[in-house]
Short mmCIF file of C-alpha atoms (C1' of nucleotides) in Angstrom, two decimals:
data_model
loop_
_atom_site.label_atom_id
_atom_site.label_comp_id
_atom_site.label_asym_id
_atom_site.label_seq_id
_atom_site.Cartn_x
_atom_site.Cartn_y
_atom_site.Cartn_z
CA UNK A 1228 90.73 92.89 183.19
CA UNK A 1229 91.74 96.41 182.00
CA UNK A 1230 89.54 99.15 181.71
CA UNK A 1231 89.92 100.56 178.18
CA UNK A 1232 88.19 103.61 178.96
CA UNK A 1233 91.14 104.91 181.39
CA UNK A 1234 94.43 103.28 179.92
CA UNK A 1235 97.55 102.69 182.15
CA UNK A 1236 99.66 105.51 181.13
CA UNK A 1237 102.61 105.52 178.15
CA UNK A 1238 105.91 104.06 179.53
CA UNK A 1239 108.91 102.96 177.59
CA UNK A 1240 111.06 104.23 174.42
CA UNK A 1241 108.31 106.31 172.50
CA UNK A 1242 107.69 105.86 168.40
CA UNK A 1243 110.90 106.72 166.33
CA UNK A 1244 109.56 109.47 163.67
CA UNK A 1245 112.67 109.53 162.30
CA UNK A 1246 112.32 105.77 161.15
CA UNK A 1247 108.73 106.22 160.26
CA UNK A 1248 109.43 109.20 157.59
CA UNK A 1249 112.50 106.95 156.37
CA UNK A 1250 110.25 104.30 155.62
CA UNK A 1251 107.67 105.97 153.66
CA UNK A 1252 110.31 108.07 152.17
CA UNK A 1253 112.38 104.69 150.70
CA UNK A 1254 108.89 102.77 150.18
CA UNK A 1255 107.85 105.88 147.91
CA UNK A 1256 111.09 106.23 146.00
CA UNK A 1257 111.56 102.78 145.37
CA UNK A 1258 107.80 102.57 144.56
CA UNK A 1259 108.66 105.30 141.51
CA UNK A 1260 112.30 103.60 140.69
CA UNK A 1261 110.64 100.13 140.25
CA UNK A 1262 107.68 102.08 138.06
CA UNK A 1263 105.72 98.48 138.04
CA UNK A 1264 108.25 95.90 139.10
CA UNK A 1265 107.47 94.68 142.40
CA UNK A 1266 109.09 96.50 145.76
CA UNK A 1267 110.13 93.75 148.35
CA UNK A 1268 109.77 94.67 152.09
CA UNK A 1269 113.33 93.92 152.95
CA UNK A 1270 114.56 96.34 150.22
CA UNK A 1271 112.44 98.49 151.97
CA UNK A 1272 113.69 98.17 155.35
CA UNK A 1273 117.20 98.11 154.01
CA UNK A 1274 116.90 101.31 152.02
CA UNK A 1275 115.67 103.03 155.26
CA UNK A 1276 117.89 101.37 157.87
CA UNK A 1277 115.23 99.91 159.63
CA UNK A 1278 114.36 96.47 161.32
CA UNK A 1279 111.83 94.38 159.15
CA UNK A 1280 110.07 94.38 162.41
CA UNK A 1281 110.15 98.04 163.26
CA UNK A 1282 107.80 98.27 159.35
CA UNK A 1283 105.32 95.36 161.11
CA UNK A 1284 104.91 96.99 164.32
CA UNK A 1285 103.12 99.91 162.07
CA UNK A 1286 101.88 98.41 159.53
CA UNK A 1287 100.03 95.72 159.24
CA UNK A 1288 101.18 94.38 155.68
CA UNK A 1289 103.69 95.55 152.81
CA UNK A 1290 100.56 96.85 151.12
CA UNK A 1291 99.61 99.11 153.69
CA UNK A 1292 103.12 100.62 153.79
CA UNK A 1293 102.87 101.30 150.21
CA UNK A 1294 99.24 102.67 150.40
CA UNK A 1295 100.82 104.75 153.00
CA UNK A 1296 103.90 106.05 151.19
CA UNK A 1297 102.02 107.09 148.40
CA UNK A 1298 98.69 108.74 149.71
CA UNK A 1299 101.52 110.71 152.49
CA UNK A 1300 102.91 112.28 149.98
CA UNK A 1301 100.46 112.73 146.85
CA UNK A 1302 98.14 115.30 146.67
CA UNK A 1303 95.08 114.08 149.20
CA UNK A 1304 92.90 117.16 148.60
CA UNK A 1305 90.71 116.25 144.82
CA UNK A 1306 89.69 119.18 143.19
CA UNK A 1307 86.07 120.32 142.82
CA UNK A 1308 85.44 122.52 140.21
CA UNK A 1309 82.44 124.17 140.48
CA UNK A 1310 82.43 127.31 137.93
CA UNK A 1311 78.66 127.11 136.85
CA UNK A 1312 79.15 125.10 133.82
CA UNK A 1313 79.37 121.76 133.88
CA UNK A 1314 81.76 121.94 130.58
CA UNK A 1315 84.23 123.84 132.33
CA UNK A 1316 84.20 122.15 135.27
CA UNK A 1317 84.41 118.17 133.73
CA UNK A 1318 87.47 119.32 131.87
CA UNK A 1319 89.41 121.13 135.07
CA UNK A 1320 89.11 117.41 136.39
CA UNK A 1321 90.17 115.96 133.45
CA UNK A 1322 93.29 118.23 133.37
CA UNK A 1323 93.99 118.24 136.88
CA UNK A 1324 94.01 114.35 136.88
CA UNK A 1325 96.13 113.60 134.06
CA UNK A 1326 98.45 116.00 134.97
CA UNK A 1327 98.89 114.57 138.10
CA UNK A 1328 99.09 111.20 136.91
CA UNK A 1329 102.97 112.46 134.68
CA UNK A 1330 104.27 113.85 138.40
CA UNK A 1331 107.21 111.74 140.01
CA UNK A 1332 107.26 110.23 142.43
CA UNK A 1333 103.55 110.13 142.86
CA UNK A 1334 102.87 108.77 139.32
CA UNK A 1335 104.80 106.04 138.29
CA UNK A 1336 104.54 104.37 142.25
CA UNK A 1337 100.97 104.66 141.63
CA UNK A 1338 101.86 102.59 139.14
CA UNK A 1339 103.51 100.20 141.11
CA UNK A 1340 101.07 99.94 143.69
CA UNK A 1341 98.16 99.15 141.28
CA UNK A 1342 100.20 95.90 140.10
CA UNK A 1343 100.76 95.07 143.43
CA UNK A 1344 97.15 95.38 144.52
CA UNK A 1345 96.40 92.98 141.52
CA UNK A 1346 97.63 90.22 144.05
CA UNK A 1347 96.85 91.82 147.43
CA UNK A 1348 93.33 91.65 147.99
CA UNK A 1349 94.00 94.03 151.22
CA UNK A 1350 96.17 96.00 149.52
CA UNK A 1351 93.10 96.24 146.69
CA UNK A 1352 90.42 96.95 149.30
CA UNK A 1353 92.68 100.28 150.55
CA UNK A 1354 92.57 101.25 147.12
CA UNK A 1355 89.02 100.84 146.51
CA UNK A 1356 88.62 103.33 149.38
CA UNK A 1357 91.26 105.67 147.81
CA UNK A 1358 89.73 106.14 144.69
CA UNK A 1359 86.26 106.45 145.52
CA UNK A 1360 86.80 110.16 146.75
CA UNK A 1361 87.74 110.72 143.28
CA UNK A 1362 85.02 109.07 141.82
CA UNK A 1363 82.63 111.12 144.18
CA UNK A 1364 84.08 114.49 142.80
CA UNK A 1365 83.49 113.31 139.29
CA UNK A 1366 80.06 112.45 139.96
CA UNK A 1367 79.46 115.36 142.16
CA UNK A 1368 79.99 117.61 139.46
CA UNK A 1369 77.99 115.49 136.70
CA UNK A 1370 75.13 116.16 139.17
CA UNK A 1371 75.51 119.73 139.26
CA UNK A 1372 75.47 119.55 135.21
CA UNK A 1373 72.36 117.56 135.22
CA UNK A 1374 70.43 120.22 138.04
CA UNK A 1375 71.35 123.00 135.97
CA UNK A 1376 69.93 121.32 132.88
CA UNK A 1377 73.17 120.29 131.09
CA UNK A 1378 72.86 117.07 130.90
CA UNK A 1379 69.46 115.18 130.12
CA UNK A 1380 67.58 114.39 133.44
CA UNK A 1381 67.60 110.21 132.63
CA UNK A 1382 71.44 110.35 132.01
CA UNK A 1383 73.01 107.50 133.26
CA UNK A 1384 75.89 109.64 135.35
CA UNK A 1385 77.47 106.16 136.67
CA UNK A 1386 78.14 104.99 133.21
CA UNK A 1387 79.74 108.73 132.48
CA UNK A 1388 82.12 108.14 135.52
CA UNK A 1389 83.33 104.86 134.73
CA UNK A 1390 84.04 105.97 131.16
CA UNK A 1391 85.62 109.26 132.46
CA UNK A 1392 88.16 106.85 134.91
CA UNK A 1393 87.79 103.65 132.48
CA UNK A 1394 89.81 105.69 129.95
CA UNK A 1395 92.14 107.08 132.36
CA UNK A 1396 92.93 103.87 133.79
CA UNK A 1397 93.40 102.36 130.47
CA UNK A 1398 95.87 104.42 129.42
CA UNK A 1399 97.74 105.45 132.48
CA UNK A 1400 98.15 101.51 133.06
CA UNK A 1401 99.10 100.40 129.72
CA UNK A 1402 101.13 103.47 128.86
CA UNK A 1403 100.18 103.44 125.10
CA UNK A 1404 98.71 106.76 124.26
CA UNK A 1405 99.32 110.62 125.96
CA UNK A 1406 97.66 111.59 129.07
CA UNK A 1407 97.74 115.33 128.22
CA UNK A 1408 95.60 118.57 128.41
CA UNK A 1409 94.34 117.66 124.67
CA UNK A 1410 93.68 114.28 125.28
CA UNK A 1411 91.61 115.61 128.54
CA UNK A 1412 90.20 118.07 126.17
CA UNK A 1413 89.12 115.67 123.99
CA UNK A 1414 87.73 113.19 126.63
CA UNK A 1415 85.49 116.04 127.72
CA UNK A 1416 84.16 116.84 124.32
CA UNK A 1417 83.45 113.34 123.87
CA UNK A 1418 81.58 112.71 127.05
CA UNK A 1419 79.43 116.17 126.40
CA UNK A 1420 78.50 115.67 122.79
CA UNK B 1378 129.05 71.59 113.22
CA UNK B 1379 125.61 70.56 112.75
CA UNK B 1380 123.48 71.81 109.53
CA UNK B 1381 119.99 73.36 110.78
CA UNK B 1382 118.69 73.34 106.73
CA UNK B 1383 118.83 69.30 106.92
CA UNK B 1384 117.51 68.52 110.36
CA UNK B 1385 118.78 65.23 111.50
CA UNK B 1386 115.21 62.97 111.51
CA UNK B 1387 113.32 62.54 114.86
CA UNK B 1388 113.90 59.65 117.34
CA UNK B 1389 113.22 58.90 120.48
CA UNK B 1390 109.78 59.41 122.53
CA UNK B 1391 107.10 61.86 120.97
CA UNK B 1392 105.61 64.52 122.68
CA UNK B 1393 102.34 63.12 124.70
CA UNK B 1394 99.46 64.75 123.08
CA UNK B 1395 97.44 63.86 126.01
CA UNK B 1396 99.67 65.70 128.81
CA UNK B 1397 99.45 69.17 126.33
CA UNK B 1398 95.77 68.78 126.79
CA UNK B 1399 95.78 67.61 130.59
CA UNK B 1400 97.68 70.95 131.34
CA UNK B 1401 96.17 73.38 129.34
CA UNK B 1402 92.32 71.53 130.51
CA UNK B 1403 93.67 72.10 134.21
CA UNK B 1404 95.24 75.45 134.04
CA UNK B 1405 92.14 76.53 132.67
CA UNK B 1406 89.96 75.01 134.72
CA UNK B 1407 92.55 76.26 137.97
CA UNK B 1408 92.46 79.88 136.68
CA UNK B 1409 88.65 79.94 136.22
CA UNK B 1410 87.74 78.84 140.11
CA UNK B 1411 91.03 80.85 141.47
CA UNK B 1412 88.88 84.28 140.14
CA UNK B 1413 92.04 86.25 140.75
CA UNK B 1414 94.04 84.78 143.25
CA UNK B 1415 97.32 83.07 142.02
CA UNK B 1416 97.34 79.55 140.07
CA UNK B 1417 101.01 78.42 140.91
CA UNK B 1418 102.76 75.92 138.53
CA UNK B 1419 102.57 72.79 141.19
CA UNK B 1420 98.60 73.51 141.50
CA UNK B 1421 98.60 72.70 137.84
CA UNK B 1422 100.97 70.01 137.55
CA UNK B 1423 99.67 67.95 140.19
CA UNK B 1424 95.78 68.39 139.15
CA UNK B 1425 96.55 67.88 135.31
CA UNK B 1426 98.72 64.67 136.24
CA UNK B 1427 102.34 65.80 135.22
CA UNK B 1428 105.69 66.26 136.34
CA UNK B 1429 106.53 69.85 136.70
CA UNK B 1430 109.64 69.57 134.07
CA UNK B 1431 106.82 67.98 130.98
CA UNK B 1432 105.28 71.33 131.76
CA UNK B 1433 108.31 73.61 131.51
CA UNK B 1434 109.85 71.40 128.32
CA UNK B 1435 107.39 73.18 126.32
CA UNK B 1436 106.27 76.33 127.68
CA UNK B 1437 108.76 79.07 129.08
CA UNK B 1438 106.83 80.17 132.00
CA UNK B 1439 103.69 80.02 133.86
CA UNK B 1440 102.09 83.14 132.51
CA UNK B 1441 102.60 81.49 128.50
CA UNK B 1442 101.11 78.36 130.00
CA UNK B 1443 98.17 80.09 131.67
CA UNK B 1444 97.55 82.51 128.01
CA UNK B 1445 97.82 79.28 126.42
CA UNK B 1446 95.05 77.65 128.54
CA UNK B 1447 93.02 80.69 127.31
CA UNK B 1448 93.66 81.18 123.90
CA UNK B 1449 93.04 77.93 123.35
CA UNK B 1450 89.60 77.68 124.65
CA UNK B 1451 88.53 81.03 124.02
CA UNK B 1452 87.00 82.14 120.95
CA UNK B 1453 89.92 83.02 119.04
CA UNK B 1454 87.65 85.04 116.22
CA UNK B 1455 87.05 88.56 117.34
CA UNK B 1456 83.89 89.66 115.80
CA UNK B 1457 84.09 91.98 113.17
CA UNK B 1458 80.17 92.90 112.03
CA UNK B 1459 79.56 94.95 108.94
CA UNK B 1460 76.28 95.97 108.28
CA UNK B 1461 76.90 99.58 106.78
CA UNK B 1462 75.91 101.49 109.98
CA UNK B 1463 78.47 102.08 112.67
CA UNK B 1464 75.97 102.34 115.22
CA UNK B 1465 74.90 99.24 114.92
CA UNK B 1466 78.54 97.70 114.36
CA UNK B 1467 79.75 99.25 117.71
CA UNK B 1468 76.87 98.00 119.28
CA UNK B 1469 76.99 94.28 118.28
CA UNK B 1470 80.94 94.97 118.91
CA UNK B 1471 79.76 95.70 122.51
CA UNK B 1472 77.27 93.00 123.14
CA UNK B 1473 79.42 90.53 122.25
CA UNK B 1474 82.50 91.89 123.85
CA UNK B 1475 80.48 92.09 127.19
CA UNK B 1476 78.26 89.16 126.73
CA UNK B 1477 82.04 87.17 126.38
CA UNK B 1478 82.93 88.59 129.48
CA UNK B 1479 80.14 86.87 131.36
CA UNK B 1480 81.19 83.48 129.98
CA UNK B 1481 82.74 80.56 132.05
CA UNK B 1482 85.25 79.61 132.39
CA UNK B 1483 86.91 82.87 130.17
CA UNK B 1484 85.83 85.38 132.22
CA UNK B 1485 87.12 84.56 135.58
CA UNK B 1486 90.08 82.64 134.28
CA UNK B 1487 90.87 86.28 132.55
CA UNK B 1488 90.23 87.97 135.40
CA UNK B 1489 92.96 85.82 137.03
CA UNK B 1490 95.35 85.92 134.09
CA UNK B 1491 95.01 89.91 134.27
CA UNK B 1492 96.31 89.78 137.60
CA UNK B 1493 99.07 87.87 136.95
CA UNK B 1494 99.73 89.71 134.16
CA UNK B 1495 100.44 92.48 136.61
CA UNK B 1496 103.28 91.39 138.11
CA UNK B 1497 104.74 89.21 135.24
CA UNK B 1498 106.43 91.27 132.34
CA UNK B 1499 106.51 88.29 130.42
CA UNK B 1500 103.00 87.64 130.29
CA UNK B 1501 101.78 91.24 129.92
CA UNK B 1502 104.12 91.43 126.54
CA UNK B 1503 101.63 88.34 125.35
CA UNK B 1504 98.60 89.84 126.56
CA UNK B 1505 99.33 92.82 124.83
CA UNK B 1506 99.35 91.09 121.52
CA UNK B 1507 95.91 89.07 122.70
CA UNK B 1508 94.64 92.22 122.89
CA UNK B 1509 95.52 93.81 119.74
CA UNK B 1510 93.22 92.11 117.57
CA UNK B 1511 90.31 93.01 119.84
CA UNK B 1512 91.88 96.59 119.53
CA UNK B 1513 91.98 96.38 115.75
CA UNK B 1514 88.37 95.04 115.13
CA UNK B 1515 87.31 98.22 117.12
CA UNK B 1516 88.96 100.56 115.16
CA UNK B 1517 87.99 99.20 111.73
CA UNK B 1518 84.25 99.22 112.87
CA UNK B 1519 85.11 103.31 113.11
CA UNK B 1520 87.12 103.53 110.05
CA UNK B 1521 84.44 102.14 108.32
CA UNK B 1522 81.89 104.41 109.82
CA UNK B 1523 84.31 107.35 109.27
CA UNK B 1524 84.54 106.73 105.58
CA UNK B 1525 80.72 106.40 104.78
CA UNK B 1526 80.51 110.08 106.95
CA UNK B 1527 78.89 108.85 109.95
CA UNK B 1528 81.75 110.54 111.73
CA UNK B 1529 83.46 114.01 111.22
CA UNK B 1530 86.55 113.47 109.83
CA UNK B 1531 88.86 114.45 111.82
CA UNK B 1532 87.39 112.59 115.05
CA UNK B 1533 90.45 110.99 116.71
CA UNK B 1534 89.68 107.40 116.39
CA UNK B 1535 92.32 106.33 118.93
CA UNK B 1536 90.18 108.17 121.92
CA UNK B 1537 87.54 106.29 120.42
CA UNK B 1538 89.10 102.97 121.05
CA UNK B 1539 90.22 103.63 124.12
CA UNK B 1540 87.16 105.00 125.57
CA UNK B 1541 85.48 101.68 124.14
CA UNK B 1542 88.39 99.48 126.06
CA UNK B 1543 88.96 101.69 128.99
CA UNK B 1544 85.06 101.02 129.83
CA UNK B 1545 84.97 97.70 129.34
CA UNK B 1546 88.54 96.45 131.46
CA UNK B 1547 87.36 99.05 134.56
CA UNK B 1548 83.79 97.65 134.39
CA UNK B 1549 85.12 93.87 134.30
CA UNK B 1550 88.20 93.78 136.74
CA UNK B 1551 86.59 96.04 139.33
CA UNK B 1552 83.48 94.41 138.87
CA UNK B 1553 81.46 97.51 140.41
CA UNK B 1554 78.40 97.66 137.98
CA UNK B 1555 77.06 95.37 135.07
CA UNK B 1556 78.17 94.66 131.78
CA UNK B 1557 74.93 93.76 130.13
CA UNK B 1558 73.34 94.43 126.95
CA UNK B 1559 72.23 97.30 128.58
CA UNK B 1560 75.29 98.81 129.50
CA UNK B 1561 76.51 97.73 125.84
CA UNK B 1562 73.69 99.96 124.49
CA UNK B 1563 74.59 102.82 126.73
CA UNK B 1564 78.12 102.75 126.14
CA UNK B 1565 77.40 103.00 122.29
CA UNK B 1566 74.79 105.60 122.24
CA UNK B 1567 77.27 107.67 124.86
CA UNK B 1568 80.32 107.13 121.99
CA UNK B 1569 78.87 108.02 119.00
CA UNK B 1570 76.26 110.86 121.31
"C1'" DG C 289 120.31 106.95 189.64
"C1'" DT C 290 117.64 102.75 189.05
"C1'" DG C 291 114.14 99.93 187.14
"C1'" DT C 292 110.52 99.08 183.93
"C1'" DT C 293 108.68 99.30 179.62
"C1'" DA C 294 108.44 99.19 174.79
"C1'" DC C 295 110.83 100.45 170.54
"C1'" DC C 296 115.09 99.71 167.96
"C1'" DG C 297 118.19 97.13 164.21
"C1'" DA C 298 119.53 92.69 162.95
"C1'" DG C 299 118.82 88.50 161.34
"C1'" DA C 300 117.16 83.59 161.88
"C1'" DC C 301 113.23 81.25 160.66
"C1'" DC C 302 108.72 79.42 158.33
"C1'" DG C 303 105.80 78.42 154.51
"C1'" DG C 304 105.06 79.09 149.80
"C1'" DT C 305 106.52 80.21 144.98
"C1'" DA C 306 108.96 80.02 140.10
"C1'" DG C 307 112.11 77.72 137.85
"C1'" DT C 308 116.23 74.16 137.40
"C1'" DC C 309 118.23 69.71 137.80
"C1'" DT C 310 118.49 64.82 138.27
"C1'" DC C 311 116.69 60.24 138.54
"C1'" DG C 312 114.90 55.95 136.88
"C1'" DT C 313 111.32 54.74 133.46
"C1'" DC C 314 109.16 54.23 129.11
"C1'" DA C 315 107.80 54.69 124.18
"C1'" DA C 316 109.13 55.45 119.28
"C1'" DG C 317 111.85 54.58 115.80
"C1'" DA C 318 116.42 52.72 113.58
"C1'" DT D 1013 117.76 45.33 120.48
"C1'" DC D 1014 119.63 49.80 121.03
"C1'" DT D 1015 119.49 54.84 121.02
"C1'" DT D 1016 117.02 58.80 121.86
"C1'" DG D 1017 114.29 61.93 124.22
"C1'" DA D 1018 109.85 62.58 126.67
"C1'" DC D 1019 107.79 61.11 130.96
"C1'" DG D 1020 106.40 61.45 136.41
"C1'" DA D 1021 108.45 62.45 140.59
"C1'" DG D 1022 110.58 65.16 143.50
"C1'" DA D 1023 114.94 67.37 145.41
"C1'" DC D 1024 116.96 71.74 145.07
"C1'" DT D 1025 117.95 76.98 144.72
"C1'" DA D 1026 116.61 81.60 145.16
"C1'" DC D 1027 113.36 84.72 146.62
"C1'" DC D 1028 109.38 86.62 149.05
"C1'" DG D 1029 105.94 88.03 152.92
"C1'" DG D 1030 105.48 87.64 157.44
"C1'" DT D 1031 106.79 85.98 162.37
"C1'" DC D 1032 109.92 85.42 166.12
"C1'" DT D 1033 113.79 86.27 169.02
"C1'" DC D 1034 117.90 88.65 170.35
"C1'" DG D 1035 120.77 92.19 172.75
"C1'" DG D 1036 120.60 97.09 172.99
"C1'" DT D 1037 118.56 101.51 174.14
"C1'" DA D 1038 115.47 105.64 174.84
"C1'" DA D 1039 111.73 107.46 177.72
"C1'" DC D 1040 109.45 107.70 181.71
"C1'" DA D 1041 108.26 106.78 187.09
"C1'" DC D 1042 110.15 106.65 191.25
#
DNA sequence: GTGTTACCGAGACCGGTAGTCTCGTCAAGA
DNA sequence: TCTTGACGAGACTACCGGTCTCGGTAACAC
């Protein structure tokens, strides 16, 4: 039996960074390049010069490498408006999350990684966890409307957040209509009265 | 050289009605209990009785196959009520767009098609087009509505849509919260404020 | 330095998939 | 009766995610 509490010390060759950062560096890039298409793990490990077992030993699926490629790079802090009004602050989010959803790399691998997590139900749960900060932010600042008397006490704010990221989903997926400061302009307006 | 105006007349075996049926009966069957997960081509040859060639002799892929199995079954006519008030359109354009969504096998069997859709280009091109009409029946409700004044004119009509559509496909793939009358009611009253 | 350990790149391998090809059979019409 | 083309069955190719094994090598203990 080992004692977990006082683990034999490290020996051996130590993590290669180098290999780590060219993994999530080619996952991320060809995540943007394929912009939907699938991303294969042995382009992966080809792109970065790497052993398909060297990704394994750190990852536990493809998914997970993706997942990791993209939240390593894009923008992990969400904004959270909080001017006073809830106006104001509803379309700052708006703004900030369409524009970020037109940035390369970050955008179009997003992309990518939602098709793929259409058939990994891992890959789906990671992003589940992902987007819920976001939908916390949304409906942190819906509450702060609703206390200062903005938004009718018996609002349903749940229904307001899932037509806030329904819409942006919609479109950012199917690609049909702008994601831009008037359409998040208009979204606002529309979810105020 | 062979004239295509004067076809030369039809021998040989006819196509077996019965098989058509077999396939698209199992494929829709296979999607529905699969909820998501993949519904490969041998799954639905074998359970529908067939040889895997009968199956690709008359549709190009699996994804045309699997919209087939759908389209067939599901209630091809979208709704389109007309009572004079666009409140009340929207909202029996709601109810019966969620109240579909409930239905087995439809639901889950485009749940799964979705998902497949993600990764197959093919299939999302025919989607698209499933879509449209639902798209379309939307709009006109609002055009409508727009006309009689029941909505300032220059109200962009595409948001509209897209608000009404964004809702509904984040509410039914991610499954999170309901999509009852209630919701359906809420959604409508939130739209048109 | 020497030995041990664990990571490294490379690639064989497994099971499963979409789609193609071929086989012998069978039904519809000439 | 003969030609034609659909039929069920299943071998086959190409690709994928994930596992396994190999010889090599970097980091550390001694």
């Amino acid at each position: 039996m080992h004692d977990s509490n006082e683990p034999r010390p490290h020996t051996g060759r130590r993590r290669n960074e180098a290999a780590r950062r060219a993994i999530l560096d080619a996952a991320l890039e060809l995540l943007a390049d394929a912009d939907g298409a699938p991303v294969s793990v042995e382009t992966i490990a080809r792109a970065a010069g790497v052993g398909k077992q060297t990704l394994y030993r750190w990852w536990p699926s493809k998914g997970a490498v993706l997942l990791d490629a993209l939240t390593d790079r894009a923008a992990q802090d969400v904004p959270a408006p909080d001017t006073g009004d809830l106006r104001e602050d509803l379309r700052e989010l708006a703004i900030a999350t369409f524009e970020a959803s037109q940035r390369r790399p970050s955008a179009p691998a997003l992309r990518t990684l939602v098709r793929e997590a259409a058939r990994d139900t891992h890959l789906a749960e990671l992003m589940r966890v992902f987007t819920q900060s976001r939908r916390a932010a949304v409906r942190a600042v819906l509450e702060r409307g609703r206390e200062r008397g903005e938004l009718p006490a018996d609002r349903d704010l749940d229904l307001l957040v899932d037509q806030f990221y329904g819409f942006f989903w919609y479109r950012f997926l199917l690609g049909h209509a702008p994601l831009d400061a008037a359409a998040a302009e208009a979204l606002t307006e529309s979810l105020l009265g």
